[in-house]
XYZ file of N, CA and C in Angstrom:
474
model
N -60.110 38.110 27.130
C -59.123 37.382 27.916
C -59.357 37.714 29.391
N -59.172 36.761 30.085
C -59.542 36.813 31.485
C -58.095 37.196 32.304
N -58.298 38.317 32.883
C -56.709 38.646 33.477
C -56.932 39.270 34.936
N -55.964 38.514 36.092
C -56.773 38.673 37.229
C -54.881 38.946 37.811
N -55.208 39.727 39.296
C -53.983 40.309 40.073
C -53.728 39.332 40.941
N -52.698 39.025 40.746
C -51.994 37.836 42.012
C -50.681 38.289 42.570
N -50.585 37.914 43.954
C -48.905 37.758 44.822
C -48.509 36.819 44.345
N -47.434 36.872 43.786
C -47.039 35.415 43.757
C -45.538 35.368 44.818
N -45.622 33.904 45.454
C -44.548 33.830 46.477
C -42.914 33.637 45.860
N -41.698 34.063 46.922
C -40.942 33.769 46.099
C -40.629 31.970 45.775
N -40.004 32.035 44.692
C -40.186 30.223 44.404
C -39.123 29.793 44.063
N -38.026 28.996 44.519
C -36.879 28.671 44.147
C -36.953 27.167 43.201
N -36.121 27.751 42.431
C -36.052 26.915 40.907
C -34.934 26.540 40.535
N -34.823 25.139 40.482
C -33.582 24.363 39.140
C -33.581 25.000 38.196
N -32.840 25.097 37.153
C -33.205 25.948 35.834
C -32.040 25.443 34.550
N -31.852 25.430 33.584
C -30.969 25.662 32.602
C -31.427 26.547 31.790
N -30.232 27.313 31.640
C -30.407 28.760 30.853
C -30.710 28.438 29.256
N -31.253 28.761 28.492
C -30.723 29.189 26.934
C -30.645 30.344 26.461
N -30.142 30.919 25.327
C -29.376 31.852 25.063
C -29.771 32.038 23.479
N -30.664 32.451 22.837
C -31.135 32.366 21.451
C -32.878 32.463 21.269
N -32.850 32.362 20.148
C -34.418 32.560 19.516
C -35.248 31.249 20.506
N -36.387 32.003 21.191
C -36.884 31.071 21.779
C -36.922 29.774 21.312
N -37.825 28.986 20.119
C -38.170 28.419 19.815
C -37.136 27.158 19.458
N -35.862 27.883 19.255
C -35.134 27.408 19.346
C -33.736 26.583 20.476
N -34.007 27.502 21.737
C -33.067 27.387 22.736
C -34.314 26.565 23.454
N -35.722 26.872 23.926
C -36.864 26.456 24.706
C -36.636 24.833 24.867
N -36.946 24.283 23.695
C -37.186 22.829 23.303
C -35.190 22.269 24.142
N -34.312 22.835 23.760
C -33.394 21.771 24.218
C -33.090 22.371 25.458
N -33.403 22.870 25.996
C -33.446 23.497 27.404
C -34.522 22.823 28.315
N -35.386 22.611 27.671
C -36.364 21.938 28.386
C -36.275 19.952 28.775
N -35.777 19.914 27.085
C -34.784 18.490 27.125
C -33.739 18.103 28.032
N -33.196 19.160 28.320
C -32.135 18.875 29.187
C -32.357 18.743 31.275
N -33.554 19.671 31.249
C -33.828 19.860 32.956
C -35.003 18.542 32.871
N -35.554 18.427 31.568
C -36.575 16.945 32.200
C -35.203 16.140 32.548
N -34.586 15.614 31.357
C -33.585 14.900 31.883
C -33.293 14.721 33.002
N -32.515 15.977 33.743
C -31.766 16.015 35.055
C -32.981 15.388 36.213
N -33.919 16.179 35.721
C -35.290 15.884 36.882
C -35.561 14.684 37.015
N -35.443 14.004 35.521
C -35.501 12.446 35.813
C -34.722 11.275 36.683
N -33.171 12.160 36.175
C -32.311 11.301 36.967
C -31.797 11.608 38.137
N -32.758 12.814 39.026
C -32.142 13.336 40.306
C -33.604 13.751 41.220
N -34.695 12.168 40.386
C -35.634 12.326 41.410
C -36.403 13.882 41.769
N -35.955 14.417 41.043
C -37.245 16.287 41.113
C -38.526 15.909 40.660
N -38.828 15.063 39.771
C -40.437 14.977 39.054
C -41.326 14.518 40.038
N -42.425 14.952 39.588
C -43.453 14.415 41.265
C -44.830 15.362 41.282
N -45.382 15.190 41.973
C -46.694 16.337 42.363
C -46.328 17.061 42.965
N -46.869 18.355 43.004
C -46.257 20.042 43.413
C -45.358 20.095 43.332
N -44.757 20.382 42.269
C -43.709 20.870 41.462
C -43.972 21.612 40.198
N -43.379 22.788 40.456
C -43.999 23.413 39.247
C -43.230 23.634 38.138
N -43.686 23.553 37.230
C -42.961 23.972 36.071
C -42.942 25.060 34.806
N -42.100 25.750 35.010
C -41.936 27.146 34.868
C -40.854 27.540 33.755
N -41.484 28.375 32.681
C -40.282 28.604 31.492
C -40.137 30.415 32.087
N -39.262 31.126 32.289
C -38.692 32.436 32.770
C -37.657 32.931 31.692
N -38.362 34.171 31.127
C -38.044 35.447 30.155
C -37.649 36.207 30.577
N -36.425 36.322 30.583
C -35.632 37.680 30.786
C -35.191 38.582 29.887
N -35.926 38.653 28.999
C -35.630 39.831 27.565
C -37.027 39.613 26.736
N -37.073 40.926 26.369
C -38.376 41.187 25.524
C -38.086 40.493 24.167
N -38.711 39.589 24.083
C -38.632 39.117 21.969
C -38.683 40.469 20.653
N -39.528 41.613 21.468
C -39.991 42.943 20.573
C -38.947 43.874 20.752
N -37.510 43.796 21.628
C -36.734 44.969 21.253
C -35.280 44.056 22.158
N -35.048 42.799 21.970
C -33.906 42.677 22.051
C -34.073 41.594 21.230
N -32.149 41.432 20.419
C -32.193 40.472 19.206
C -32.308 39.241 19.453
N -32.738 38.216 18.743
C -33.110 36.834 18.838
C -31.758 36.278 19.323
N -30.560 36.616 19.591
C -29.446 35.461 19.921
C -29.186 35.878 21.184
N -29.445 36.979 21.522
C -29.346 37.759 22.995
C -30.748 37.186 23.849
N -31.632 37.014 23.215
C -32.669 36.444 24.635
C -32.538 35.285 25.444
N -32.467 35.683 26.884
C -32.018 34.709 27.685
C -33.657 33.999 28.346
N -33.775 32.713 28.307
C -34.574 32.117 28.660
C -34.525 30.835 29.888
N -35.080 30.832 30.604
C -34.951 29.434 31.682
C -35.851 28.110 31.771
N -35.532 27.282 31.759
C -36.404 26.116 31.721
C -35.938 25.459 33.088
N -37.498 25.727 34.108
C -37.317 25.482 35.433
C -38.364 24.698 36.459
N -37.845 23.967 37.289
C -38.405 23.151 37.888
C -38.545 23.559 39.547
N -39.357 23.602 39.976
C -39.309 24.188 42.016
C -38.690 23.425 42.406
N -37.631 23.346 43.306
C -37.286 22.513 43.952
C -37.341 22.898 45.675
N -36.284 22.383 46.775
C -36.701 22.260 48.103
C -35.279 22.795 48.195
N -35.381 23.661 49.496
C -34.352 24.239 50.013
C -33.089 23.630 49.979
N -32.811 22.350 50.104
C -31.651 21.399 50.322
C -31.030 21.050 48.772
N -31.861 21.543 47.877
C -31.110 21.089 46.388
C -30.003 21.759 46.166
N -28.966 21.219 45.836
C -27.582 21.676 45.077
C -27.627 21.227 43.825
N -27.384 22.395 43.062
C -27.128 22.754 41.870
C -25.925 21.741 40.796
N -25.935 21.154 39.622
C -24.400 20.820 39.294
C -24.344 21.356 38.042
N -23.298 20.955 37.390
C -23.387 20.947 36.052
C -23.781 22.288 35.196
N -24.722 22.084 34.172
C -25.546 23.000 33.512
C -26.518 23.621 34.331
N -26.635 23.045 35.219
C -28.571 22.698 35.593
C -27.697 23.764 37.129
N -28.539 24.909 37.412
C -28.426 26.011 37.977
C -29.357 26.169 39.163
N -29.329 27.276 40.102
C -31.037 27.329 40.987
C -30.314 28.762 40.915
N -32.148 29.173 41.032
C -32.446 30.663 41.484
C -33.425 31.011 42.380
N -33.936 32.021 42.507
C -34.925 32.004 43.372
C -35.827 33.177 43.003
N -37.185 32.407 42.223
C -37.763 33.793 41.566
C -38.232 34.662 42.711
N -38.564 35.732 42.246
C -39.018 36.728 43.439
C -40.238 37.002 43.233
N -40.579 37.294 44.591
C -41.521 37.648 45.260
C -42.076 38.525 44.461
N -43.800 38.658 44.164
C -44.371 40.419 43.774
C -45.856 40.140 43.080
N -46.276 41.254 42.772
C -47.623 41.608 42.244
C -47.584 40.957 40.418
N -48.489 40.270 40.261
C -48.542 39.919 38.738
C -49.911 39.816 38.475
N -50.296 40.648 36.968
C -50.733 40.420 35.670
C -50.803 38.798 35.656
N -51.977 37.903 35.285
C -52.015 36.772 35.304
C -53.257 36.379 33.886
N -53.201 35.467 33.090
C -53.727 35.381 32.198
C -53.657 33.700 31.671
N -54.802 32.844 31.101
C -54.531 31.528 31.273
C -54.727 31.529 29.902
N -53.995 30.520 28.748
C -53.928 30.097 27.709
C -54.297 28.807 27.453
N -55.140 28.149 27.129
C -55.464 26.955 26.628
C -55.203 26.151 25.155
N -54.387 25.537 25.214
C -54.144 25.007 23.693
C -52.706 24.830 24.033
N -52.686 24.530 22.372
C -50.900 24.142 21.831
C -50.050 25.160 22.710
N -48.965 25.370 22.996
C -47.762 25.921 23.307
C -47.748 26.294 22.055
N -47.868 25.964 21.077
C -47.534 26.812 19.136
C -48.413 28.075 19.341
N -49.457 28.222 20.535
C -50.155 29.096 20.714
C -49.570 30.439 21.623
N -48.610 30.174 21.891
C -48.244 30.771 23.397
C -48.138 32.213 22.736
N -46.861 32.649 22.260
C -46.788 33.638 20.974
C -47.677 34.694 21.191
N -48.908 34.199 20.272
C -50.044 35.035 20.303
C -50.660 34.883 21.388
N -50.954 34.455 22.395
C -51.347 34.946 23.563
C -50.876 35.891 24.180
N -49.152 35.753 24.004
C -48.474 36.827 25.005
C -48.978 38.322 24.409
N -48.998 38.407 22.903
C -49.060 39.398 21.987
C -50.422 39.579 23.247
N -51.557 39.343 22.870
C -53.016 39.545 23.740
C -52.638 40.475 24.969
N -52.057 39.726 25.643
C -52.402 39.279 26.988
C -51.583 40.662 27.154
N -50.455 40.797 26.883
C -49.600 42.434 27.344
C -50.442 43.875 26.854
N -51.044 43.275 25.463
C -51.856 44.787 24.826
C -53.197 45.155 25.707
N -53.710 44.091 26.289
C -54.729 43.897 27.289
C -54.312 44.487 28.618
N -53.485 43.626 29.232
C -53.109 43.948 30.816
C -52.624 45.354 30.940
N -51.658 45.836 29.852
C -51.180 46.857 29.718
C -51.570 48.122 29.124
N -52.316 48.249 28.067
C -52.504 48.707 27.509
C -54.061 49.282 27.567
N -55.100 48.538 27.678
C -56.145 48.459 28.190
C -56.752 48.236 29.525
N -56.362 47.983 30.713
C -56.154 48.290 31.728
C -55.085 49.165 32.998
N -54.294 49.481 31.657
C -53.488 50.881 32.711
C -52.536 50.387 33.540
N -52.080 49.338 33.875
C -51.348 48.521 34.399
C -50.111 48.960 33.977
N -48.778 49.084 34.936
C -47.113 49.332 34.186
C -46.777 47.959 35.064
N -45.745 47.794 33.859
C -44.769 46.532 34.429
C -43.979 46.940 35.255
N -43.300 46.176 36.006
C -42.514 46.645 37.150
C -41.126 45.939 36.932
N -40.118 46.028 36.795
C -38.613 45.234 36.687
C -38.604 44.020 37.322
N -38.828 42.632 36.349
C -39.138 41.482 36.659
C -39.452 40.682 35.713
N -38.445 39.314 35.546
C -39.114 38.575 34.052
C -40.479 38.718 34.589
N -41.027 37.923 32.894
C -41.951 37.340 32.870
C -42.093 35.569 33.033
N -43.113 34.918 33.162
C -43.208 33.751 33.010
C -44.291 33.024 32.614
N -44.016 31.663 32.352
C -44.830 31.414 32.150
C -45.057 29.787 33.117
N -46.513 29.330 33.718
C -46.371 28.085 34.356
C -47.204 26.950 33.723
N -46.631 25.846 33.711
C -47.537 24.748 33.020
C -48.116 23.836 34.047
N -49.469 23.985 34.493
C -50.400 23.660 35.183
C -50.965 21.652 34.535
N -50.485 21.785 33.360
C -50.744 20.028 33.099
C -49.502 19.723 32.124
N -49.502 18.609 31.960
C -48.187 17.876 30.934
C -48.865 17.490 29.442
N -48.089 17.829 28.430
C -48.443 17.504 27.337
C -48.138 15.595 27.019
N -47.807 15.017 28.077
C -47.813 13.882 28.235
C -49.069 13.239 28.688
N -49.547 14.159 29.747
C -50.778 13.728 30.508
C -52.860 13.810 29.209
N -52.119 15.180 28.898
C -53.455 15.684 28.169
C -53.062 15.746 26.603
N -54.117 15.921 25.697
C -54.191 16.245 24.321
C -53.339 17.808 23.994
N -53.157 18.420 23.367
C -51.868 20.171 22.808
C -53.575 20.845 22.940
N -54.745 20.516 22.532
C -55.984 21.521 23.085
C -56.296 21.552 24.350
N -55.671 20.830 25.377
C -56.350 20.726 26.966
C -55.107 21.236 27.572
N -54.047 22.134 27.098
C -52.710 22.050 27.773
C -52.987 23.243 28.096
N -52.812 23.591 29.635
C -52.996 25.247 30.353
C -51.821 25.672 30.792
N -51.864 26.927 30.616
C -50.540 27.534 30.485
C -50.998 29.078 31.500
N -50.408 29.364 32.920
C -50.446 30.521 33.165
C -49.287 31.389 32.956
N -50.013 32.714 32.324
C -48.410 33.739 31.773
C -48.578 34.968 32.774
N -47.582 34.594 33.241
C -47.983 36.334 34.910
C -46.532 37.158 34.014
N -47.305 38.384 33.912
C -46.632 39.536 33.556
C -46.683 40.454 35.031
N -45.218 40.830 35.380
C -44.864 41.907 36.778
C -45.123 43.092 36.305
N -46.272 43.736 37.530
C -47.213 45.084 37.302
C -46.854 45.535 38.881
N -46.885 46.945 38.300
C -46.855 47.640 39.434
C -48.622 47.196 40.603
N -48.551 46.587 41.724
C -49.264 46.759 42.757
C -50.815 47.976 41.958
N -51.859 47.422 41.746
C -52.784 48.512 41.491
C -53.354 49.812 43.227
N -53.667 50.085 42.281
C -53.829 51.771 43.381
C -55.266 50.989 44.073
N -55.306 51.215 45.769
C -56.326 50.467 46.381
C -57.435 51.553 46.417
């Protein structure tokens, strides 16, 4: 697996929360911010789109993991409804690219943490994780769909 150190800037995001077993909260969470995006004009080029983990799947319970399904937006967006903004932060990330299904994601993350972490000496630093979708499963085939997953690492020693 190819895993490379990036800044990433801070990035302010639309979002709707879910609250449950990924697989389960992901899909209507994601249903719901295309929606909004559709009908409040957010969809477009450079815009990124971003799912944000705030609980480990490996030691907190499946109804407690909080997840975000999020879109960049521009300084002037107000928030309504369900549909929320935050502003991810700024910092050093663990970066790793997945190709294929999203049914794939799973086992990548499994990879990609025993790797970054484990085999390169790397500590996480207090900070979801995420993940960014670089093409649309509208646009391409579930084998051409790229997925970057930046895990927050402490800054490596220069």
């Amino acid at each position: 697996m190819d895993i490379r150190i990036e800044q990433w800037p801070a990035v302010r995001v639309a979002y709707v929360r879910g609250v449950g077993p990924f697989p389960e909260t992901l899909p209507r969470s994601w249903g719901r911010l295309t929606q909004y995006a559709r009908e409040h004009g957010l969809e477009g080029p450079g815009r990124l789109y971003v799912t944000i983990c705030h609980d480990n799947p490996n030691t907190t319970p499946p109804e407690k993991l909080r997840s975000d399904a999020a879109i960049s937006v521009d300084d002037d967006f107000v928030p309504d409804g369900d549909v929320q903004v935050q502003t991810m932060p700024a910092g050093t990330y663990a970066v790793a690219r997945h190709q294929g299904p999203y049914d794939g994601l799973p086992q990548a993350w499994a990879r990609f943490c025993g790797e970054a972490l484990g085999q390169r000496g790397l500590r996480f630093r207090p900070a979801p994780m995420f993940e960014v979708y670089r093409n649309s499963p509208c646009a391409v085939p579930p084998d051409q769909l790229l997925t970057d997953l930046f895990v927050p690492v402490e800054a490596p020693a220069q």
